[in-house]
XYZ file of C-alpha atoms in Angstrom:
587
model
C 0.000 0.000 0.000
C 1.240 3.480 -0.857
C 2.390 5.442 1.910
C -0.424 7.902 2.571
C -0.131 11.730 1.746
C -1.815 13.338 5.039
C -2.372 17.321 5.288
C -3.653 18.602 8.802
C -4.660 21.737 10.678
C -5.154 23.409 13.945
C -8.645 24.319 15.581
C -10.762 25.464 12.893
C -13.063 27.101 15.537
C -16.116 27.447 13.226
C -13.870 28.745 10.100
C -14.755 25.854 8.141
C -15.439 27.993 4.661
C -12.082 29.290 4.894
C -10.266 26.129 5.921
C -11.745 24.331 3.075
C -11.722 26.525 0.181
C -7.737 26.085 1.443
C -7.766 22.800 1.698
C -9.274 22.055 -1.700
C -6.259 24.726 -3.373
C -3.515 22.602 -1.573
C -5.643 19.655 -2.135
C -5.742 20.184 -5.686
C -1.416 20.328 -6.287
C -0.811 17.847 -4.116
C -3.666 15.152 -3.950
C -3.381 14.308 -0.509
C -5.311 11.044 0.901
C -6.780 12.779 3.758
C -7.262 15.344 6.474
C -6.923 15.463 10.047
C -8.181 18.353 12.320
C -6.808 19.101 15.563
C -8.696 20.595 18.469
C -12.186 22.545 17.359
C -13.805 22.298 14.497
C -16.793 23.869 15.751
C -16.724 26.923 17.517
C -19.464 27.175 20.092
C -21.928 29.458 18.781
C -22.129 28.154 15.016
C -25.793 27.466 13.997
C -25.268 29.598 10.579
C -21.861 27.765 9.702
C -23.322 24.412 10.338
C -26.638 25.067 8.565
C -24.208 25.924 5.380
C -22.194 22.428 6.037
C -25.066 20.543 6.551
C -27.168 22.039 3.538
C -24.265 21.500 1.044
C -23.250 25.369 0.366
C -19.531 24.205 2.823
C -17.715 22.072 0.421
C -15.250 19.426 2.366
C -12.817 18.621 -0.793
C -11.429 15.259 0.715
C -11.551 12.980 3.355
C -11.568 14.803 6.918
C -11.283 13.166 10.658
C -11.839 14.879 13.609
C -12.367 14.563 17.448
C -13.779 16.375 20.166
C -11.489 19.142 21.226
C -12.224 21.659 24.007
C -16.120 22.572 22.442
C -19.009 20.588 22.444
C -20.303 19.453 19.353
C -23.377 21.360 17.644
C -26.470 19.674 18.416
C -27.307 19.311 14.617
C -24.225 17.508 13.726
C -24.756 15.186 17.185
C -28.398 14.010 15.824
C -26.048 13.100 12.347
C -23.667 11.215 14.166
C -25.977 9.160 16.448
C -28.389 8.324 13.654
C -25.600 6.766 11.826
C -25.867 9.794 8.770
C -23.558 10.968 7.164
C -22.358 14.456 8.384
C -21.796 15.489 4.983
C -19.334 14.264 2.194
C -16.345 13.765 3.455
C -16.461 14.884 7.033
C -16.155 11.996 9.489
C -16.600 12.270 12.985
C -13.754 9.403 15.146
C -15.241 9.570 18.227
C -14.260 11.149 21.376
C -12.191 7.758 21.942
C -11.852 5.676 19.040
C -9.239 3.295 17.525
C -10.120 4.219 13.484
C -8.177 2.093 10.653
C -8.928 4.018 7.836
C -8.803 2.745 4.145
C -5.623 3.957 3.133
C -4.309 1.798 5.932
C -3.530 4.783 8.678
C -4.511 3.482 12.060
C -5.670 6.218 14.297
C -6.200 6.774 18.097
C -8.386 9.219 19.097
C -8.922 10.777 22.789
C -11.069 14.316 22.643
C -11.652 16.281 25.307
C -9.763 17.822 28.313
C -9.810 15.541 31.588
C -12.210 15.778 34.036
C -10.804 13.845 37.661
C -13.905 14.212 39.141
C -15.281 11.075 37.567
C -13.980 7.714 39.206
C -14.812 4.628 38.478
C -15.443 4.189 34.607
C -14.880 6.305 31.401
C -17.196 8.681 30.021
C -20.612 8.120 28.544
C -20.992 11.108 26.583
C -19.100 10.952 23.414
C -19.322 14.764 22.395
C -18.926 16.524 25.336
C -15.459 18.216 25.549
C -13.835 16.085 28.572
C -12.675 12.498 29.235
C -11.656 10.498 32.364
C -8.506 8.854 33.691
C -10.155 5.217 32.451
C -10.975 6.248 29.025
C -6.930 7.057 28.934
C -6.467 3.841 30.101
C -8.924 2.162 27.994
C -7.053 3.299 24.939
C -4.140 1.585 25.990
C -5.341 -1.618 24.765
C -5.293 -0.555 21.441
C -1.650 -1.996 21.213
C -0.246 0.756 18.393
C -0.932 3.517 16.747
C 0.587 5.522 13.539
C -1.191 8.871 14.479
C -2.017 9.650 18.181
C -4.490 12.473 18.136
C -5.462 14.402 21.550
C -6.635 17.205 22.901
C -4.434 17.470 26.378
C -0.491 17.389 25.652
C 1.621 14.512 27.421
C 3.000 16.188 30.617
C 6.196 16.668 30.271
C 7.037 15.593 26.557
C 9.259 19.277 26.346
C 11.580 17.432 29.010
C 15.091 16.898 27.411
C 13.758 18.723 24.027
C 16.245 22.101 22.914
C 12.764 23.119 21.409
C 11.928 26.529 23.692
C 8.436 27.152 24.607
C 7.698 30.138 26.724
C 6.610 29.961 30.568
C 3.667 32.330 29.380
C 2.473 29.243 26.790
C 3.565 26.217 28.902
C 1.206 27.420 31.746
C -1.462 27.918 29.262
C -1.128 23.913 28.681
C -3.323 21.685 29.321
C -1.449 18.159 29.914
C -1.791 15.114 31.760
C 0.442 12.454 32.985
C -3.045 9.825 31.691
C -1.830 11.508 27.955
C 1.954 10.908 28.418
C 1.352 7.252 29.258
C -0.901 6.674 26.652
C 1.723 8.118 23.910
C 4.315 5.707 25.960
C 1.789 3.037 25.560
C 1.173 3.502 22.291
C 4.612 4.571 20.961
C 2.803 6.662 17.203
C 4.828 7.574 14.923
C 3.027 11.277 15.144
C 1.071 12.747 18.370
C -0.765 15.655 17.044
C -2.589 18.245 19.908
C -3.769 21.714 19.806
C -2.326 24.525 21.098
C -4.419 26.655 23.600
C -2.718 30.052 22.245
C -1.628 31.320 18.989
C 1.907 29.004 19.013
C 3.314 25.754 16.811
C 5.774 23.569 18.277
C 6.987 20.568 17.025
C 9.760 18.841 19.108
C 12.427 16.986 18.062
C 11.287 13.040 17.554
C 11.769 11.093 20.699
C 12.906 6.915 20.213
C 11.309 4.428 23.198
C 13.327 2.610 24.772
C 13.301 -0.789 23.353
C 10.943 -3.501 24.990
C 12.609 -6.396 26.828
C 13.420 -9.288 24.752
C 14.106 -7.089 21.077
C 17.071 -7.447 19.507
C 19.512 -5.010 18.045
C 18.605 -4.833 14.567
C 14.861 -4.482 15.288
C 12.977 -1.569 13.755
C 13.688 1.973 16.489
C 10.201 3.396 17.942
C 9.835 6.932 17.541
C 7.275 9.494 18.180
C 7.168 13.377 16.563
C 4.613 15.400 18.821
C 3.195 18.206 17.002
C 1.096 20.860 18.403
C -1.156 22.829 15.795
C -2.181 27.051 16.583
C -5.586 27.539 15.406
C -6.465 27.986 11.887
C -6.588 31.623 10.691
C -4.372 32.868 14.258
C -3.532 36.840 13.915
C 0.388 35.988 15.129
C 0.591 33.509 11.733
C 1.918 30.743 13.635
C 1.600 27.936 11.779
C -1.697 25.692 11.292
C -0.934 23.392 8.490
C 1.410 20.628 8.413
C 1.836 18.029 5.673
C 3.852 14.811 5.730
C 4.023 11.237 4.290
C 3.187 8.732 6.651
C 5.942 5.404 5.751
C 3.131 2.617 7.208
C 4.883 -0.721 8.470
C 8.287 1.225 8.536
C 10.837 -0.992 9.749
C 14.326 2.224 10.083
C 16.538 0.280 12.245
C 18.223 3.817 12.647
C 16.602 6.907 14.847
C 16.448 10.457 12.882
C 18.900 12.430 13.513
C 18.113 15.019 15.643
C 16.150 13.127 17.865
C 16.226 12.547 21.421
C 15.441 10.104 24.494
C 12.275 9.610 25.484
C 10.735 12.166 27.361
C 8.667 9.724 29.596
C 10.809 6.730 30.079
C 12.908 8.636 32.820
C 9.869 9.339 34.638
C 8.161 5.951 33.919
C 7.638 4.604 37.703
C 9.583 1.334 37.578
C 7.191 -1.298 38.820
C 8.253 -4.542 41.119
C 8.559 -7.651 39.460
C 5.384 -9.283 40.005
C 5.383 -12.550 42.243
C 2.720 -15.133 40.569
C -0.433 -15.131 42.606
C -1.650 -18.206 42.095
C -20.293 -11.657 21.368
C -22.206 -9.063 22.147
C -20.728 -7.066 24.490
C -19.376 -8.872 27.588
C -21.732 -11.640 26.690
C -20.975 -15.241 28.279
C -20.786 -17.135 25.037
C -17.404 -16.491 23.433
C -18.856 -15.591 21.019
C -15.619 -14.918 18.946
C -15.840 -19.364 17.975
C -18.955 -19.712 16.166
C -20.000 -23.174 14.620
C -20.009 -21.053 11.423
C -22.896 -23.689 10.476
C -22.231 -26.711 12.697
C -20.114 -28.693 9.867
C -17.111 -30.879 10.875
C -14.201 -32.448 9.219
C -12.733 -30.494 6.574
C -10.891 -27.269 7.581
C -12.085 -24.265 6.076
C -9.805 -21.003 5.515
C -11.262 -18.616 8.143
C -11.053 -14.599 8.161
C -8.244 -13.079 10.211
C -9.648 -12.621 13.483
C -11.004 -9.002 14.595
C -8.635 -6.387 16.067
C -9.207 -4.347 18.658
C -11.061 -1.846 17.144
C -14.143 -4.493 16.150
C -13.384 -7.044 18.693
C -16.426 -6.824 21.688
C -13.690 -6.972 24.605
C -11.409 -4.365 23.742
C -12.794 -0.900 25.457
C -11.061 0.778 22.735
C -13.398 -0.517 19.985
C -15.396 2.865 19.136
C -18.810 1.161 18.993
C -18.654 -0.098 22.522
C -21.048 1.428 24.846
C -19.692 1.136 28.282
C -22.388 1.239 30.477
C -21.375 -1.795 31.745
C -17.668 -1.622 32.786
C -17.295 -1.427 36.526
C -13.606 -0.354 37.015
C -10.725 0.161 35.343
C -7.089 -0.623 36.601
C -3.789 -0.580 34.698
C -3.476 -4.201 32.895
C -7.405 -5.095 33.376
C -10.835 -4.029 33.932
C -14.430 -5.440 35.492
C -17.619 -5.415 33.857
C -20.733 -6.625 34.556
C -21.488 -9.686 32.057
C -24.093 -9.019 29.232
C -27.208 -11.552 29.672
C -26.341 -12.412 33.621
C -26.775 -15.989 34.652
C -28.386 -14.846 38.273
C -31.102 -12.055 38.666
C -30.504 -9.166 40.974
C -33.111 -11.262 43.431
C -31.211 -14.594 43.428
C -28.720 -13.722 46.202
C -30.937 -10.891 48.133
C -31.562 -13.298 50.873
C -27.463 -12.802 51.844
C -27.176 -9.018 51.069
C -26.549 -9.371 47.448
C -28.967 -6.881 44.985
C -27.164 -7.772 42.004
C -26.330 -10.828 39.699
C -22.607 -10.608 40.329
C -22.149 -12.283 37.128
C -18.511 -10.819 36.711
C -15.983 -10.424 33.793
C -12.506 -9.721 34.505
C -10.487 -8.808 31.023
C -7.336 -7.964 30.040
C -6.799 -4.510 28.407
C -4.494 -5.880 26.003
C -6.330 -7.475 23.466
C -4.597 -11.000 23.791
C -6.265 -14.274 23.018
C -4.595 -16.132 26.342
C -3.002 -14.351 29.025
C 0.294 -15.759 29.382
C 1.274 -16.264 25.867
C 2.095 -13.205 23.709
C 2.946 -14.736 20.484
C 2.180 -12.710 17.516
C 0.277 -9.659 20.139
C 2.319 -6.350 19.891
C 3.077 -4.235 22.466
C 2.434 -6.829 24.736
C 5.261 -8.578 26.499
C 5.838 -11.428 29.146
C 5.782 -8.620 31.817
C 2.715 -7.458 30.870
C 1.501 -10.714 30.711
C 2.777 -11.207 34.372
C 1.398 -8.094 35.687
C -1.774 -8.687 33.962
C -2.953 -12.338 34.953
C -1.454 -10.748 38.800
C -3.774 -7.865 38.400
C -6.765 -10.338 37.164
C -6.091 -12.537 40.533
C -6.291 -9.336 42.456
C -9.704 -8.459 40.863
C -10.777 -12.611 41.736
C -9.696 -12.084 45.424
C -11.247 -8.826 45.720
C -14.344 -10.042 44.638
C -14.161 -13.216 46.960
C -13.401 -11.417 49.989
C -16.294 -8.616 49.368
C -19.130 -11.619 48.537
C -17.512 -13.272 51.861
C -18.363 -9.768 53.604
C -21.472 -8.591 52.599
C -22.910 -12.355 52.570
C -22.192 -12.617 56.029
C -19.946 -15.907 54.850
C -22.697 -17.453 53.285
C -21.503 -17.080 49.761
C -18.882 -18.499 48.078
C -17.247 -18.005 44.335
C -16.908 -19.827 41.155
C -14.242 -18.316 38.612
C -13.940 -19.928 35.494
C -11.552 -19.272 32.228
C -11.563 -20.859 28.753
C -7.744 -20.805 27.376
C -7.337 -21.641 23.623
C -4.718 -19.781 21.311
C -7.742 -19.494 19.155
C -9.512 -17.329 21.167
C -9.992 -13.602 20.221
C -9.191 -12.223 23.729
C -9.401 -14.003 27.055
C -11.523 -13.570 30.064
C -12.285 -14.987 32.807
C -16.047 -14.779 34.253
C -16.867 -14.598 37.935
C -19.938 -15.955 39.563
C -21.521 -16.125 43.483
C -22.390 -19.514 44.955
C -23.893 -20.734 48.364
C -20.794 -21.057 50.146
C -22.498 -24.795 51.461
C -22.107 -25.910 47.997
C -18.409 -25.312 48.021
C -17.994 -26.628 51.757
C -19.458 -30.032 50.838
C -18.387 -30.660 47.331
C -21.059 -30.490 45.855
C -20.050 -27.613 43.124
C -16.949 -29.919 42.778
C -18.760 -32.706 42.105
C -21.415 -30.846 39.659
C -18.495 -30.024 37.423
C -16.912 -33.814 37.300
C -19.766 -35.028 36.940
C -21.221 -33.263 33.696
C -17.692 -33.433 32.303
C -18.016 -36.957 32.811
C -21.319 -37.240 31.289
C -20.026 -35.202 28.185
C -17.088 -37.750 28.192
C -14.790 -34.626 28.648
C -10.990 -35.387 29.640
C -10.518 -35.925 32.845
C -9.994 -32.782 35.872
C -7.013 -32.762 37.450
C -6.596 -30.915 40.767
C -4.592 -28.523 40.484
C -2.766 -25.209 40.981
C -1.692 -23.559 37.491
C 0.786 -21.586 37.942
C 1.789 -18.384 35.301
C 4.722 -20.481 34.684
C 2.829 -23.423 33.589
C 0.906 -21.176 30.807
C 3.693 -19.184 29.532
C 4.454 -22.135 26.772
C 1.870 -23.583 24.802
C 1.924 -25.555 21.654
C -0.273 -25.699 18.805
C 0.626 -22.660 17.054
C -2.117 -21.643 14.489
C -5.331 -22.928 16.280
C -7.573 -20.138 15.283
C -7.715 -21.523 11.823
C -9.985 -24.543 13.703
C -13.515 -24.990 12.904
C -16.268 -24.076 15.251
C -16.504 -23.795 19.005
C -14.235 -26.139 20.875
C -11.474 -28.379 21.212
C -9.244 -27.081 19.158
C -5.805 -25.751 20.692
C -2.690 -26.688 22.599
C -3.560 -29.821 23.644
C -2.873 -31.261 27.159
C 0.306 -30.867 29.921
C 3.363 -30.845 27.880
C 6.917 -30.973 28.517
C 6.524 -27.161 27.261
C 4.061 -26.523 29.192
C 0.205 -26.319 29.433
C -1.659 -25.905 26.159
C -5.009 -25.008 25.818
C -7.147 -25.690 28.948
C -10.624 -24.870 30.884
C -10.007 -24.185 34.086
C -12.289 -23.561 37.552
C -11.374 -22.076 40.844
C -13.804 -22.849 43.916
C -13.447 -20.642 47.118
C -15.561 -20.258 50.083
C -14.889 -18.385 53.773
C -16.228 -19.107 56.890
C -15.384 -16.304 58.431
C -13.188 -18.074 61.149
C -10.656 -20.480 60.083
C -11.990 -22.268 57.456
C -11.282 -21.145 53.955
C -11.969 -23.667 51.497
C -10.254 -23.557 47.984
C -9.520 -25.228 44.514
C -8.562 -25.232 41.614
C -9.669 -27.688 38.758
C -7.946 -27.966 35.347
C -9.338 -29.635 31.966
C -6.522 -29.706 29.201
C -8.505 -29.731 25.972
C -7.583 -31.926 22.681
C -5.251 -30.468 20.318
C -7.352 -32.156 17.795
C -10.813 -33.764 17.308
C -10.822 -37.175 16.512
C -13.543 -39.861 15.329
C -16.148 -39.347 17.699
C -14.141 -36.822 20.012
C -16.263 -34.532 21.816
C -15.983 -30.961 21.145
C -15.909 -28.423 24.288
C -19.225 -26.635 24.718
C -18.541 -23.018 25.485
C -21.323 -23.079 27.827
C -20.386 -25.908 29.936
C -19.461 -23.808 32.785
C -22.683 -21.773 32.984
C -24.822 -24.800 32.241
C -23.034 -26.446 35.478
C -23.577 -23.414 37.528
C -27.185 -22.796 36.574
C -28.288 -26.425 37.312
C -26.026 -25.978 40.880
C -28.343 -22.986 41.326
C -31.437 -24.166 40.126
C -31.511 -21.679 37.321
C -31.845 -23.918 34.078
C -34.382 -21.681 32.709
C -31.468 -19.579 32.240
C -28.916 -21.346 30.412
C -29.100 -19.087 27.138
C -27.537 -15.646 27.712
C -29.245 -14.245 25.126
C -32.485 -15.129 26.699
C -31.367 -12.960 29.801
C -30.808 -9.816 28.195
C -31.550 -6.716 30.440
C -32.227 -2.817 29.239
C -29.844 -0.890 29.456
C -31.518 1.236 32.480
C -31.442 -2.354 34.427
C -27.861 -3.137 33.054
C -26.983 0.346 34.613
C -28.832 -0.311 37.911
C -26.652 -3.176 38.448
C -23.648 -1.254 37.512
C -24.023 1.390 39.917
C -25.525 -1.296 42.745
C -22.089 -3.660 42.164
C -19.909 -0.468 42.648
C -21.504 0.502 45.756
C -20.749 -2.961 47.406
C -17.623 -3.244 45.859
C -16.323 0.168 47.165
C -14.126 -0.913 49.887
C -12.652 -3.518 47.983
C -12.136 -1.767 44.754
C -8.298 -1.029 44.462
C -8.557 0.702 41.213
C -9.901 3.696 43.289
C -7.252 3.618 46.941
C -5.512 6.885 46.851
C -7.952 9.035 44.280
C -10.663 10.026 46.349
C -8.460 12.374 48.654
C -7.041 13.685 45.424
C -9.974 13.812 42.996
């Protein structure tokens, strides 16, 4: 693919005639592939501007993506957006925060807005208003990569180490975050484009990341160029356009010259090695391993799988709406599972007004947690801090059920591993804490896996060492639902497995917990059984007496319900919620 031609400006603030008619004379010489705007293109009082967009008279001479910058949206061009209509020709809306791959092969991270701290506990719901939270930051992190990072807040600190000047009178005009910086560090772009709150350009010297652990020394360097536009049309005529070339897949083994350290890794809090503590949206059904029409044998050439931006996991797809996501943390984030096995009645009898039906997922759009093969930007460290931050959410969860049950509930966690999968989970559910005590959720699990002439359980611990090897590269290409993977305990370690973790608490000196492990067939043979993906929930409805609920689909909930729970976990989770320890006295 040709390496795309890509002209962009500062905040148009409601000059859109202008802009344009300039765009389409540059437009015309050089025949660029698109346009990005940075900061407003709106101003805030623009009813006459946007009645001439919207009625044709404003001409948009080529493809144009922008954000939200520090202005709300018009209200005409919100109804456009949310009824899926076109704006006009040409002019396309990414989202507040968005992960956009564009046609001419440009991928594109978006984050609008300025940040407001005074939300906790989940990223914003409204996509056009000019502010973002600390999680949507985070969220975006999971997109992996990005060739163009476009924001309205500057990374804190990115002048650090730069011979660039910028005046004290512009730098505390800034607005810029530490959340930004470590989403451009995340991310590592190739360019960071921002907007400039007064009439000033700056472009520092590119920047190389430092090089992830385990790269060798003739892999391709990681650079960024931040760019900061002045607003279209300023009266000091600092510059508002910039055109480059975007080289996609560039592999320069060499940084440019000129270019300096990273301005975050100094400041990058070095974190502890971790010790191992051993769809629709969010639905229960993995969705992402259809029967694609129930037929065996042959194999069948499948589609690549979806990236983050489609994939129903990843909080950076830009069609996700996030009612549902509980909290947050660095490597991993809870949400409330779409089509709940329990009711918010099931458990009120022990303190519980919600289904608890849990999902605890990896930011990093992975298929397995331990095994990073073929995932960028996601090493064996983060693959150790994320299953440790996972566990953390599992025992917080356990210990508040524990508390608020008064002892009489228990937990069932369970996790499908397959190098096929799209990106891993693991789902969390409450059980009677007798159950657990006298083996009888044990036994309800052996038993059906018996019945299904499953392999075998084995009982035991698996450690993050066990999963980091697995065999059976190229298992996605399987057909349909199950059994396809790893394959069993190997000398390399485990391959693809289904895996259960019991746990009840007494409250005195009894705590009662195990772990079960299924490895599942590398292959299906004559007659072999494929895994059902909703073994686990059938098992745990029948423990509960909830068979009419076996289909997750049949369970859906409105949103306002899917909300109520939300807002009902979070209260009961408050105490236990470590995403939040140290941000209330500072929010």
């Amino acid at each position: 693919m040709a390496a795309p031609k890509i002209l962009v400006f500062g905040s148009v603030n409601g000059a859109l005639q202008s802009v344009f008619i300039k765009a389409a004379t540059l437009h015309s010489k050089n025949q660029f592939d698109f346009a990005i705007i940075t900061g407003n293109l709106f101003s805030e009082n623009d009813d006459e501007t946007v009645t001439s967009l919207l009625s044709g008279d404003i001409k948009v001479p080529l493809p144009t993506y922008f954000t939200v910058g520090t202005n709300s949206l018009p209200a005409r061009v919100i109804a456009k957006i949310e009824a899926d209509e076109e704006i006009c020709e040409n002019l396309h809306f990414l989202g507040k925060r968005s992960v956009t791959k564009i046609t001419e092969g440009a991928r594109i991270v978006a984050l609008g807005g300025l940040l407001d701290r005074e939300i906790m506990g989940g990223t914003s719901k409204e996509q056009y208003l000019p502010y973002h939270t600390v999680n949507d930051a985070k969220a975006l992190k999971g997109a992996g990569k990005a060739d163009i990072l476009l924001t309205a807040t500057w990374p804190a600190g990115v002048w650090a180490g730069s011979k660039v000047a910028i005046t004290p009178e512009n730098q505390a005009a800034l607005a810029s975050t530490q959340e930004v910086a470590e989403l451009c560090d995340a991310l590592r772009p190739r360019y960071h484009f921002s907007m400039s709150p007064a009439d000033f350009f700056y472009e520092r010297e590119p920047f190389v990341h430092p090089p992830k652990e385990g790269s060798l020394a003739n892999d391709a360097v990681s650079f960024t160029r931040f760019i900061s536009m002045a607003p279209y049309g300023n009266p000091s005529k600092a510059k508002a356009m910039y055109a480059f070339t975007l080289q996609l897949g560039d592999t320069a083994v060499q940084a440019p010259i000129g270019s300096t350290a990273s301005p975050f890794a100094a400041r990058a809090p070095k974190r502890k090695p971790v010790e191992d503590e051993g769809y629709n949206r969010f639905s229960t059904g993995h969705d992402q391993g259809r029967h694609h029409g129930g037929r065996r044998g042959k194999r069948r050439q499948r589609s690549p799988p979806p990236g983050p931006d489609r994939c129903f996991f990843c909080l950076s797809n830009p069609n996700l709406p996030l009612h549902m996501v509980c909290t947050v943390a660095e490597d991993s984030y809870l949400a409330t599972a779409k089509g709940p096995l329990a009711t918010p009645t099931t458990f009120a009898e022990h303190g519980i007004n919600f289904p608890g039906h849990l999902i605890i997922t990896p930011l990093a759009h992975t298929p397995t947690i331990a095994n990073s093969d073929g995932v960028e930007s996601y090493t064996p460290e983060d693959a150790q801090r994320t299953h440790a931050e996972m566990t953390r959410f599992r025992e917080s969860l356990q210990a508040m059920l524990a508390a608020k049950s008064h002892y009489k509930l228990g937990a069932v966690t369970w996790e499908i591993s397959r190098a096929r999968n799209i990106h891993c989970h693991w789902q969390f559910h409450p059980l009677p804490a007798d159950l657990i005590y006298k083996g009888l959720a044990e036994a309800g699990f052996r038993v059906e896996a018996e019945n299904l002439k499953y392999p075998p359980f084995q009982d035991r611990e698996l450690s993050f060492q066990d999963q980091l090897h697995r065999q059976g590269d190229g298992n996605r290409d399987g057909d349909g639902d199950g059994g396809g993977g790893g394959g069993g305990d190997t000398e390399e370690g485990m391959g693809d497995y289904f895996r259960v973790w019991l746990w009840a608490d007494n409250g005195e000196d009894r705590i009662k917990g195990s772990s079960l492990v299924m490895p599942l067939p590398r292959h299906d043979g004559p007659g072999a059984p494929r895994f059902d993906l909703q073994f686990p929930r059938r098992v745990v409805a029948k423990l509960l007496g909830l068979e009419n609920r076996l289909v997750w689909q049949d369970c859906v909930q409105s949103e306002e319900d899917e909300s109520k729970d939300v807002a009902a976990f979070r209260e009961a989770f408050h105490d236990w919620d470590f995403t939040t320890q140290g941000q209330e006295s500072s929010g």
